[in-house]
mmCIF file of C-alpha atoms and ligand atoms in Angstrom:
data_model
loop_
_atom_site.group_PDB
_atom_site.id
_atom_site.type_symbol
_atom_site.label_atom_id
_atom_site.label_comp_id
_atom_site.label_asym_id
_atom_site.label_seq_id
_atom_site.Cartn_x
_atom_site.Cartn_y
_atom_site.Cartn_z
ATOM 1 C CA ARG A 449 -9.702 -46.207 -1.066
ATOM 2 C CA PRO A 450 -10.537 -44.403 -4.613
ATOM 3 C CA ARG A 451 -12.453 -41.632 -4.352
ATOM 4 C CA VAL A 452 -16.202 -42.159 -6.383
ATOM 5 C CA LEU A 453 -18.023 -38.746 -7.306
ATOM 6 C CA SER A 454 -21.680 -38.759 -9.439
ATOM 7 C CA GLY A 455 -25.227 -36.505 -9.405
ATOM 8 C CA ILE A 456 -28.441 -36.961 -9.955
ATOM 9 C CA GLN A 457 -30.894 -34.598 -11.169
ATOM 10 C CA PRO A 458 -34.018 -34.009 -9.169
ATOM 11 C CA THR A 459 -35.841 -33.494 -12.149
ATOM 12 C CA ALA A 460 -38.759 -35.323 -11.751
ATOM 13 C CA ASP A 461 -41.613 -37.870 -9.420
ATOM 14 C CA SER A 462 -38.883 -40.078 -9.660
ATOM 15 C CA PHE A 463 -35.831 -42.210 -11.546
ATOM 16 C CA HIS A 464 -36.061 -44.943 -14.180
ATOM 17 C CA LEU A 465 -34.642 -47.771 -14.757
ATOM 18 C CA GLY A 466 -32.363 -46.302 -16.865
ATOM 19 C CA ASN A 467 -30.467 -44.223 -14.761
ATOM 20 C CA TYR A 468 -30.725 -47.071 -11.962
ATOM 21 C CA LEU A 469 -29.118 -49.113 -14.670
ATOM 22 C CA GLY A 470 -26.903 -47.223 -15.689
ATOM 23 C CA ALA A 471 -25.855 -45.941 -12.833
ATOM 24 C CA LEU A 472 -27.280 -45.795 -9.065
ATOM 25 C CA ARG A 473 -26.540 -49.755 -9.294
ATOM 26 C CA SER A 474 -22.973 -48.867 -9.810
ATOM 27 C CA TRP A 475 -22.990 -45.874 -7.451
ATOM 28 C CA VAL A 476 -24.916 -49.143 -4.085
ATOM 29 C CA GLU A 477 -22.054 -51.052 -5.314
ATOM 30 C CA MET A 478 -18.912 -48.361 -4.636
ATOM 31 C CA GLN A 479 -20.001 -46.819 -1.714
ATOM 32 C CA GLU A 480 -18.472 -50.133 -0.252
ATOM 33 C CA THR A 481 -15.106 -50.347 -2.419
ATOM 34 C CA HIS A 482 -14.464 -46.228 -2.091
ATOM 35 C CA ASP A 483 -14.683 -43.535 -1.251
ATOM 36 C CA ALA A 484 -18.361 -41.505 -2.226
ATOM 37 C CA PHE A 485 -20.051 -39.173 -2.593
ATOM 38 C CA TYR A 486 -22.625 -38.651 -4.118
ATOM 39 C CA CYS A 487 -25.049 -35.449 -4.834
ATOM 40 C CA VAL A 488 -28.254 -34.486 -5.702
ATOM 41 C CA VAL A 489 -27.675 -32.068 -8.722
ATOM 42 C CA ASP A 490 -30.750 -29.727 -8.127
ATOM 43 C CA LEU A 491 -28.247 -26.516 -9.478
ATOM 44 C CA HIS A 492 -28.266 -28.960 -12.188
ATOM 45 C CA ALA A 493 -31.927 -29.249 -12.457
ATOM 46 C CA ILE A 494 -32.516 -25.001 -13.276
ATOM 47 C CA THR A 495 -31.115 -25.093 -16.455
ATOM 48 C CA ILE A 496 -34.193 -26.278 -17.767
ATOM 49 C CA SER A 497 -37.595 -24.647 -16.487
ATOM 50 C CA HIS A 498 -38.172 -25.111 -13.118
ATOM 51 C CA ASP A 499 -41.154 -25.093 -10.951
ATOM 52 C CA PRO A 500 -39.772 -23.575 -7.344
ATOM 53 C CA ALA A 501 -41.217 -25.951 -4.639
ATOM 54 C CA GLN A 502 -41.404 -29.362 -7.022
ATOM 55 C CA LEU A 503 -37.685 -28.500 -6.799
ATOM 56 C CA ARG A 504 -37.858 -29.624 -3.613
ATOM 57 C CA ARG A 505 -40.129 -31.476 -3.153
ATOM 58 C CA ARG A 506 -38.024 -34.080 -5.746
ATOM 59 C CA SER A 507 -34.686 -32.916 -3.794
ATOM 60 C CA LEU A 508 -36.374 -34.570 -1.103
ATOM 61 C CA VAL A 509 -37.664 -37.518 -3.238
ATOM 62 C CA ALA A 510 -34.527 -38.249 -5.152
ATOM 63 C CA ALA A 511 -32.209 -38.377 -1.686
ATOM 64 C CA ALA A 512 -34.855 -40.898 0.170
ATOM 65 C CA GLN A 513 -35.337 -42.835 -2.822
ATOM 66 C CA LEU A 514 -31.605 -42.847 -2.764
ATOM 67 C CA LEU A 515 -31.238 -44.312 0.405
ATOM 68 C CA ALA A 516 -33.933 -46.649 -0.755
ATOM 69 C CA LEU A 517 -31.657 -48.011 -2.953
ATOM 70 C CA GLY A 518 -29.217 -48.795 -0.457
ATOM 71 C CA LEU A 519 -27.144 -45.861 -0.104
ATOM 72 C CA ASP A 520 -25.886 -45.422 3.531
ATOM 73 C CA PRO A 521 -25.033 -42.122 5.099
ATOM 74 C CA GLN A 522 -22.502 -44.250 6.706
ATOM 75 C CA ARG A 523 -20.507 -45.861 3.953
ATOM 76 C CA CYS A 524 -20.638 -42.701 2.023
ATOM 77 C CA THR A 525 -21.077 -39.763 1.479
ATOM 78 C CA LEU A 526 -24.776 -38.192 0.532
ATOM 79 C CA PHE A 527 -25.282 -34.722 -0.271
ATOM 80 C CA VAL A 528 -27.774 -32.168 -2.301
ATOM 81 C CA GLN A 529 -25.169 -29.970 -4.807
ATOM 82 C CA SER A 530 -26.671 -25.815 -3.801
ATOM 83 C CA GLN A 531 -26.179 -26.691 0.229
ATOM 84 C CA VAL A 532 -22.790 -26.539 -0.856
ATOM 85 C CA PRO A 533 -21.425 -23.509 -2.272
ATOM 86 C CA GLU A 534 -18.545 -24.685 -4.484
ATOM 87 C CA HIS A 535 -19.868 -25.979 -6.492
ATOM 88 C CA PRO A 536 -21.081 -23.066 -8.522
ATOM 89 C CA MET A 537 -17.580 -20.878 -7.545
ATOM 90 C CA LEU A 538 -14.754 -23.324 -9.334
ATOM 91 C CA SER A 539 -17.723 -23.250 -11.895
ATOM 92 C CA TRP A 540 -16.936 -19.481 -12.766
ATOM 93 C CA ILE A 541 -13.227 -20.598 -12.589
ATOM 94 C CA LEU A 542 -13.480 -23.319 -15.034
ATOM 95 C CA GLU A 543 -16.097 -21.593 -17.834
ATOM 96 C CA CYS A 544 -12.878 -18.648 -17.935
ATOM 97 C CA HIS A 545 -11.270 -22.206 -19.299
ATOM 98 C CA THR A 546 -13.270 -23.797 -21.477
ATOM 99 C CA GLY A 547 -13.603 -22.949 -25.413
ATOM 100 C CA PHE A 548 -17.282 -21.495 -26.548
ATOM 101 C CA GLY A 549 -16.697 -24.232 -29.337
ATOM 102 C CA GLU A 550 -15.589 -26.555 -26.501
ATOM 103 C CA ALA A 551 -18.503 -26.752 -24.959
ATOM 104 C CA GLY A 552 -21.169 -26.046 -27.988
ATOM 105 C CA ARG A 553 -20.603 -29.245 -29.415
ATOM 106 C CA MET A 554 -21.915 -31.180 -26.702
ATOM 107 C CA THR A 555 -24.129 -33.441 -27.963
ATOM 108 C CA GLN A 556 -26.472 -33.187 -25.082
ATOM 109 C CA PHE A 557 -27.365 -28.995 -24.975
ATOM 110 C CA LYS A 558 -27.402 -29.272 -28.276
ATOM 111 C CA ASP A 559 -30.435 -32.596 -28.618
ATOM 112 C CA LYS A 560 -31.649 -30.192 -24.983
ATOM 113 C CA SER A 561 -31.350 -26.928 -26.753
ATOM 114 C CA ALA A 562 -33.747 -27.878 -29.722
ATOM 115 C CA LYS A 563 -36.234 -29.067 -28.045
ATOM 116 C CA ASN A 564 -36.529 -26.426 -25.268
ATOM 117 C CA GLU A 565 -38.239 -22.527 -26.493
ATOM 118 C CA ARG A 566 -35.913 -21.051 -24.108
ATOM 119 C CA VAL A 567 -32.177 -21.988 -24.044
ATOM 120 C CA THR A 568 -30.591 -20.565 -20.917
ATOM 121 C CA VAL A 569 -26.600 -19.577 -20.867
ATOM 122 C CA GLY A 570 -27.033 -21.952 -18.339
ATOM 123 C CA LEU A 571 -28.199 -25.088 -19.670
ATOM 124 C CA PHE A 572 -24.197 -24.356 -22.402
ATOM 125 C CA THR A 573 -22.628 -24.596 -19.536
ATOM 126 C CA TYR A 574 -24.012 -27.074 -17.656
ATOM 127 C CA PRO A 575 -20.902 -29.566 -18.363
ATOM 128 C CA VAL A 576 -18.733 -27.046 -16.798
ATOM 129 C CA LEU A 577 -20.421 -27.253 -13.500
ATOM 130 C CA GLN A 578 -21.236 -31.039 -13.021
ATOM 131 C CA ALA A 579 -16.152 -30.636 -13.860
ATOM 132 C CA ALA A 580 -16.709 -28.194 -11.313
ATOM 133 C CA ASP A 581 -18.867 -31.065 -8.701
ATOM 134 C CA ILE A 582 -16.147 -33.675 -9.777
ATOM 135 C CA LEU A 583 -13.269 -31.926 -9.836
ATOM 136 C CA LEU A 584 -13.648 -30.456 -5.913
ATOM 137 C CA TYR A 585 -13.335 -34.064 -4.306
ATOM 138 C CA GLN A 586 -10.700 -35.412 -6.524
ATOM 139 C CA ALA A 587 -12.729 -38.271 -8.062
ATOM 140 C CA ASP A 588 -10.590 -40.565 -9.403
ATOM 141 C CA ALA A 589 -13.747 -42.865 -11.125
ATOM 142 C CA VAL A 590 -17.536 -41.209 -12.215
ATOM 143 C CA PRO A 591 -20.288 -43.863 -12.386
ATOM 144 C CA VAL A 592 -22.421 -43.106 -14.621
ATOM 145 C CA GLY A 593 -24.472 -43.959 -17.867
ATOM 146 C CA GLU A 594 -22.978 -43.820 -21.400
ATOM 147 C CA ASP A 595 -24.927 -40.931 -22.002
ATOM 148 C CA GLN A 596 -22.339 -38.973 -19.968
ATOM 149 C CA ARG A 597 -18.906 -39.805 -21.310
ATOM 150 C CA GLN A 598 -18.255 -37.028 -23.569
ATOM 151 C CA HIS A 599 -19.248 -34.794 -20.578
ATOM 152 C CA LEU A 600 -16.426 -37.221 -19.491
ATOM 153 C CA GLU A 601 -13.964 -36.464 -21.630
ATOM 154 C CA LEU A 602 -14.489 -32.668 -21.327
ATOM 155 C CA VAL A 603 -14.263 -32.836 -17.399
ATOM 156 C CA ARG A 604 -10.836 -34.710 -18.094
ATOM 157 C CA ASP A 605 -9.489 -32.012 -20.977
ATOM 158 C CA LEU A 606 -10.507 -29.159 -18.417
ATOM 159 C CA ALA A 607 -8.370 -30.994 -15.034
ATOM 160 C CA GLN A 608 -5.383 -31.785 -17.280
ATOM 161 C CA ARG A 609 -6.292 -28.062 -19.137
ATOM 162 C CA PHE A 610 -5.568 -26.248 -15.709
ATOM 163 C CA ASN A 611 -3.146 -28.627 -14.022
ATOM 164 C CA THR A 612 -0.571 -27.855 -17.083
ATOM 165 C CA THR A 613 -1.725 -23.474 -16.867
ATOM 166 C CA TYR A 614 -1.075 -23.872 -12.909
ATOM 167 C CA GLY A 615 0.467 -26.544 -12.086
ATOM 168 C CA ARG A 616 -1.014 -29.659 -10.433
ATOM 169 C CA THR A 617 -4.562 -29.136 -9.070
ATOM 170 C CA PHE A 618 -6.828 -31.446 -9.854
ATOM 171 C CA THR A 619 -6.872 -35.489 -9.954
ATOM 172 C CA VAL A 620 -7.561 -36.165 -13.894
ATOM 173 C CA PRO A 621 -10.535 -39.011 -13.060
ATOM 174 C CA SER A 622 -11.926 -41.855 -15.124
ATOM 175 C CA PRO A 623 -15.503 -42.660 -16.117
ATOM 176 C CA TYR A 624 -16.890 -45.952 -14.977
ATOM 177 C CA ILE A 625 -19.142 -47.352 -16.830
ATOM 178 C CA VAL A 626 -20.628 -50.797 -17.119
ATOM 179 C CA LYS A 627 -20.333 -51.944 -20.264
ATOM 180 C CA GLU A 628 -23.395 -54.334 -19.836
ATOM 181 C CA THR A 629 -26.560 -50.836 -18.900
ATOM 182 C CA GLY A 630 -24.180 -48.323 -19.765
ATOM 183 C CA THR A 631 -27.908 -46.849 -21.914
ATOM 184 C CA ILE A 632 -31.241 -48.502 -21.507
ATOM 185 C CA GLN A 633 -34.039 -47.379 -24.027
ATOM 186 C CA ASP A 634 -37.082 -46.498 -24.426
ATOM 187 C CA LEU A 635 -39.831 -49.633 -23.954
ATOM 188 C CA ALA A 636 -41.845 -47.203 -26.680
ATOM 189 C CA GLU A 637 -38.707 -46.630 -29.084
ATOM 190 C CA PRO A 638 -36.118 -49.272 -28.729
ATOM 191 C CA ALA A 639 -33.745 -46.543 -31.134
ATOM 192 C CA ARG A 640 -34.132 -44.537 -27.708
ATOM 193 C CA LYS A 641 -32.937 -43.920 -24.846
ATOM 194 C CA MET A 642 -35.121 -43.619 -21.586
ATOM 195 C CA SER A 643 -35.215 -40.802 -21.031
ATOM 196 C CA LYS A 644 -37.207 -38.867 -18.357
ATOM 197 C CA SER A 645 -37.427 -35.142 -20.428
ATOM 198 C CA ALA A 646 -37.568 -37.089 -23.927
ATOM 199 C CA SER A 647 -39.716 -40.423 -22.659
ATOM 200 C CA GLY A 648 -43.816 -40.996 -22.980
ATOM 201 C CA PRO A 649 -45.196 -42.581 -20.180
ATOM 202 C CA SER A 650 -44.972 -45.753 -22.124
ATOM 203 C CA GLY A 651 -41.867 -45.679 -22.606
ATOM 204 C CA ILE A 652 -40.211 -44.945 -19.174
ATOM 205 C CA ILE A 653 -40.478 -47.041 -16.346
ATOM 206 C CA ASP A 654 -40.497 -45.627 -12.694
ATOM 207 C CA LEU A 655 -38.554 -47.237 -9.780
ATOM 208 C CA LEU A 656 -41.957 -46.008 -8.201
ATOM 209 C CA GLU A 657 -44.929 -46.485 -10.374
ATOM 210 C CA GLU A 658 -47.791 -48.545 -9.339
ATOM 211 C CA PRO A 659 -47.040 -52.713 -10.168
ATOM 212 C CA ALA A 660 -49.729 -53.285 -12.311
ATOM 213 C CA ARG A 661 -48.338 -49.864 -14.835
ATOM 214 C CA ILE A 662 -45.432 -51.565 -14.546
ATOM 215 C CA ARG A 663 -46.426 -54.727 -15.483
ATOM 216 C CA LYS A 664 -48.738 -53.334 -18.845
ATOM 217 C CA LYS A 665 -45.570 -50.651 -19.849
ATOM 218 C CA ILE A 666 -43.076 -54.153 -19.519
ATOM 219 C CA LYS A 667 -46.355 -56.120 -21.414
ATOM 220 C CA SER A 668 -47.007 -53.066 -24.272
ATOM 221 C CA ALA A 669 -42.973 -52.946 -24.945
ATOM 222 C CA VAL A 670 -42.553 -52.407 -28.865
ATOM 223 C CA THR A 671 -40.778 -55.793 -29.614
ATOM 224 C CA ASP A 672 -39.267 -56.658 -32.495
ATOM 225 C CA THR A 673 -40.467 -58.771 -35.787
ATOM 226 C CA GLY A 674 -39.773 -62.263 -36.501
ATOM 227 C CA ARG A 675 -40.256 -64.033 -33.008
ATOM 228 C CA GLU A 676 -36.578 -66.082 -31.788
ATOM 229 C CA ILE A 677 -35.915 -64.476 -28.043
ATOM 230 C CA VAL A 678 -32.214 -63.322 -28.953
ATOM 231 C CA TYR A 679 -29.316 -60.807 -27.859
ATOM 232 C CA ASP A 680 -28.969 -58.992 -30.613
ATOM 233 C CA PRO A 681 -28.769 -54.574 -30.172
ATOM 234 C CA GLU A 682 -28.384 -53.535 -33.442
ATOM 235 C CA ASN A 683 -31.256 -55.994 -35.731
ATOM 236 C CA LYS A 684 -33.621 -56.739 -32.506
ATOM 237 C CA PRO A 685 -33.322 -53.927 -30.406
ATOM 238 C CA GLY A 686 -36.344 -53.780 -28.314
ATOM 239 C CA VAL A 687 -36.647 -57.597 -26.883
ATOM 240 C CA SER A 688 -32.216 -56.867 -26.399
ATOM 241 C CA ASN A 689 -33.182 -54.163 -24.139
ATOM 242 C CA LEU A 690 -35.596 -56.012 -22.927
ATOM 243 C CA LEU A 691 -33.169 -59.403 -22.134
ATOM 244 C CA THR A 692 -31.206 -56.589 -20.706
ATOM 245 C CA ILE A 693 -33.249 -55.738 -17.998
ATOM 246 C CA PHE A 694 -34.024 -58.775 -16.787
ATOM 247 C CA SER A 695 -30.897 -60.121 -16.754
ATOM 248 C CA THR A 696 -29.589 -57.169 -14.414
ATOM 249 C CA LEU A 697 -32.271 -57.121 -11.911
ATOM 250 C CA ALA A 698 -32.031 -61.109 -11.690
ATOM 251 C CA ALA A 699 -28.518 -61.350 -12.266
ATOM 252 C CA VAL A 700 -29.701 -64.288 -14.729
ATOM 253 C CA PRO A 701 -27.052 -64.000 -17.707
ATOM 254 C CA ILE A 702 -28.305 -63.781 -20.877
ATOM 255 C CA VAL A 703 -27.372 -66.786 -22.698
ATOM 256 C CA GLU A 704 -29.211 -67.705 -19.536
ATOM 257 C CA LEU A 705 -32.945 -66.132 -20.628
ATOM 258 C CA GLN A 706 -32.401 -67.192 -24.345
ATOM 259 C CA ASN A 707 -32.576 -70.865 -23.406
ATOM 260 C CA ARG A 708 -34.872 -70.691 -21.625
ATOM 261 C CA TYR A 709 -36.869 -68.568 -24.404
ATOM 262 C CA GLU A 710 -36.140 -71.217 -26.573
ATOM 263 C CA GLY A 711 -38.789 -71.610 -28.962
ATOM 264 C CA LYS A 712 -41.050 -69.166 -26.856
ATOM 265 C CA GLY A 713 -42.885 -66.432 -27.866
ATOM 266 C CA TYR A 714 -41.986 -62.296 -26.697
ATOM 267 C CA GLY A 715 -45.174 -62.988 -24.763
ATOM 268 C CA ASP A 716 -44.130 -65.233 -22.434
ATOM 269 C CA LEU A 717 -40.768 -63.105 -21.127
ATOM 270 C CA LYS A 718 -42.328 -60.217 -20.930
ATOM 271 C CA LYS A 719 -44.785 -61.981 -18.798
ATOM 272 C CA ASP A 720 -41.684 -62.670 -16.367
ATOM 273 C CA LEU A 721 -39.997 -59.562 -16.810
ATOM 274 C CA ALA A 722 -43.078 -58.113 -16.270
ATOM 275 C CA GLU A 723 -43.082 -59.229 -12.385
ATOM 276 C CA VAL A 724 -39.807 -58.725 -12.045
ATOM 277 C CA VAL A 725 -39.555 -55.541 -12.432
ATOM 278 C CA ALA A 726 -42.553 -54.964 -10.871
ATOM 279 C CA ASP A 727 -41.337 -57.140 -7.509
ATOM 280 C CA PHE A 728 -37.831 -54.940 -7.931
ATOM 281 C CA CYS A 729 -39.735 -51.115 -7.207
ATOM 282 C CA ALA A 730 -42.809 -52.039 -4.716
ATOM 283 C CA PRO A 731 -39.310 -52.708 -1.945
ATOM 284 C CA ILE A 732 -38.348 -48.923 -3.712
ATOM 285 C CA ALA A 733 -41.687 -47.329 -3.664
ATOM 286 C CA GLU A 734 -42.498 -48.880 0.840
ATOM 287 C CA ARG A 735 -38.739 -47.805 1.612
ATOM 288 C CA THR A 736 -38.628 -44.997 -0.216
ATOM 289 C CA ARG A 737 -42.473 -43.716 1.106
ATOM 290 C CA SER A 738 -40.805 -44.624 5.052
ATOM 291 C CA TYR A 739 -37.933 -41.722 4.754
ATOM 292 C CA LEU A 740 -40.239 -38.992 2.974
ATOM 293 C CA ASP A 741 -42.595 -40.014 6.286
ATOM 294 C CA ASP A 742 -39.526 -38.480 8.596
ATOM 295 C CA GLN A 743 -38.594 -35.226 7.279
ATOM 296 C CA ALA A 744 -36.538 -34.444 10.005
ATOM 297 C CA GLU A 745 -34.726 -36.961 9.746
ATOM 298 C CA LEU A 746 -33.729 -36.847 6.009
ATOM 299 C CA ASP A 747 -32.933 -33.397 6.680
ATOM 300 C CA LYS A 748 -30.887 -34.062 9.000
ATOM 301 C CA ILE A 749 -29.081 -36.420 7.021
ATOM 302 C CA LEU A 750 -28.070 -34.168 4.045
ATOM 303 C CA LEU A 751 -26.824 -31.596 6.436
ATOM 304 C CA ALA A 752 -24.201 -33.490 7.628
ATOM 305 C CA GLY A 753 -23.124 -34.893 4.533
ATOM 306 C CA ALA A 754 -23.144 -31.753 3.011
ATOM 307 C CA GLU A 755 -20.661 -30.653 6.143
ATOM 308 C CA LYS A 756 -18.809 -33.671 4.994
ATOM 309 C CA ALA A 757 -18.445 -32.846 1.149
ATOM 310 C CA HIS A 758 -17.707 -29.188 2.795
ATOM 311 C CA ALA A 759 -14.688 -29.634 4.383
ATOM 312 C CA VAL A 760 -12.781 -31.574 1.481
ATOM 313 C CA ALA A 761 -14.122 -28.764 -1.306
ATOM 314 C CA ALA A 762 -13.279 -26.180 0.577
ATOM 315 C CA ARG A 763 -9.519 -27.697 0.008
ATOM 316 C CA THR A 764 -9.969 -28.094 -3.202
ATOM 317 C CA LEU A 765 -11.256 -24.124 -4.295
ATOM 318 C CA ALA A 766 -9.026 -22.618 -1.669
ATOM 319 C CA HIS A 767 -7.022 -24.693 -3.884
ATOM 320 C CA ALA A 768 -7.359 -23.432 -6.791
ATOM 321 C CA TYR A 769 -7.813 -19.846 -5.296
ATOM 322 C CA GLU A 770 -4.273 -19.379 -4.726
ATOM 323 C CA ARG A 771 -2.912 -21.434 -8.609
ATOM 324 C CA ILE A 772 -5.359 -18.745 -10.415
ATOM 325 C CA GLY A 773 -3.943 -15.526 -8.230
ATOM 326 C CA PHE A 774 -6.764 -15.160 -6.188
ATOM 327 C CA ARG A 775 -7.248 -13.838 -2.182
ATOM 328 C CA GLN A 776 -8.660 -16.822 -0.310
ATOM 329 C CA PRO A 777 -12.091 -17.195 0.411
ATOM 330 C CA LEU A 778 -14.025 -16.440 3.647
HETATM 331 N N1 LIG B 919 -31.681 -44.403 -19.744
HETATM 332 C C1 LIG B 919 -30.636 -44.677 -20.062
HETATM 333 N N2 LIG B 919 -29.795 -45.832 -19.483
HETATM 334 C C2 LIG B 919 -28.401 -46.048 -18.573
HETATM 335 N N3 LIG B 919 -28.461 -44.839 -17.917
HETATM 336 C C3 LIG B 919 -28.627 -44.131 -17.609
HETATM 337 N N4 LIG B 919 -29.241 -42.590 -17.477
HETATM 338 C C4 LIG B 919 -29.419 -41.321 -17.648
HETATM 339 N N5 LIG B 919 -30.741 -42.142 -18.676
HETATM 340 C C5 LIG B 919 -30.079 -43.333 -19.060
HETATM 341 C C6 LIG B 919 -27.460 -41.665 -16.515
HETATM 342 O O1 LIG B 919 -28.811 -41.337 -15.257
HETATM 343 C C7 LIG B 919 -27.599 -40.474 -14.143
HETATM 344 C C8 LIG B 919 -28.274 -39.627 -14.082
HETATM 345 O O2 LIG B 919 -28.655 -39.115 -14.822
HETATM 346 P P1 LIG B 919 -29.682 -37.555 -15.010
HETATM 347 O O3 LIG B 919 -29.646 -37.453 -13.511
HETATM 348 O O4 LIG B 919 -28.289 -36.158 -16.186
HETATM 349 O O5 LIG B 919 -30.335 -38.515 -15.865
HETATM 350 P P2 LIG B 919 -31.109 -37.596 -17.183
HETATM 351 O O6 LIG B 919 -29.935 -37.604 -18.077
HETATM 352 O O7 LIG B 919 -32.117 -36.367 -17.163
HETATM 353 O O8 LIG B 919 -31.569 -38.652 -17.043
HETATM 354 P P3 LIG B 919 -32.803 -38.614 -18.028
HETATM 355 O O9 LIG B 919 -33.679 -39.446 -18.217
HETATM 356 O O10 LIG B 919 -31.971 -39.064 -19.445
HETATM 357 O O11 LIG B 919 -33.590 -37.059 -18.364
HETATM 358 P P4 LIG B 919 -32.763 -36.155 -19.852
HETATM 359 O O12 LIG B 919 -33.104 -36.694 -20.476
HETATM 360 O O13 LIG B 919 -33.317 -34.846 -18.607
HETATM 361 O O14 LIG B 919 -31.640 -36.088 -19.598
HETATM 362 C C9 LIG B 919 -26.587 -40.287 -15.843
HETATM 363 O O15 LIG B 919 -25.479 -40.960 -15.047
HETATM 364 C C10 LIG B 919 -26.587 -40.652 -16.561
HETATM 365 O O16 LIG B 919 -25.947 -41.414 -17.310
#
């Protein structure tokens, strides 16, 4: 089976609809067809300022949500990044093979460093740690949203560079980006992506949110001028975003939705979509709570996942050490 790896940051109290439609949906599907490794990337979460107790809690909530979405520890390896020591070890090696200018071209770094007052070296090397995450597992594919495409290009470049310099060591991974849902836009500002850090409360829908709040947000989503319900992301980004969300969650093709709402108004579309989203999120929130009720079991699942991940990561790191000219790690 081909191997996949992907990660998600525990930087909020809940994942949002963009995370789910852009990435996590593929995670659940790919555990059936791939040898899948998924991690909660808490090392990445400290690249911006954080609170330790909150991070500890959020990592657990993140893992519980992933299980609630359908990840099955029997079918995939689910772990928390900081429990597997090889990640920062390989990251250091890769940092020493990354050009300063090359890392400086990453648009996510440019965006985040412009927004944060305190810009750390860790924020700068963020995508190199991401490369270590992926290369340690020899992943063939990486299911991510469109916003991660540039980072994935860097990962490929680093793998190729290392292989050319020292001999074949790493699998060169391909991004797996679902075209239709590559980016889910902010509900209040449809020109921007829905984002944990940049979206205001009216622009983002959390999977753990109360149904009443979800309905309210969908109903007040910014739509475009005109009345027609047609998919046209360029000229009608608001309505198109709603159609994308509707189509994927309800498994109805967009053309069919266009036909269904012909002659009707934005209000009709929003009213129905509000129900679809609220009905989708409610059982996820319920299941997340029940995973969190048994923390001992959750800890056990994560420890078992970390042990499985460590066995694979240690093998790759030993190989990289050999190639580089280091003595073997303990
Ligand atoms: N709006 C989005 N549409 C589609 N996919 C998205 N992803 C994030 N936002 C969207 C995908 O979710 C996965 C998890 O990425 P992450 O942990 O790096 O989350 P993120 O990038 O931190 O999410 P945000 O909301 O964008 O947070 P900030 O603003 O803090 O960076 C990734 O596969 C990502 O592509």
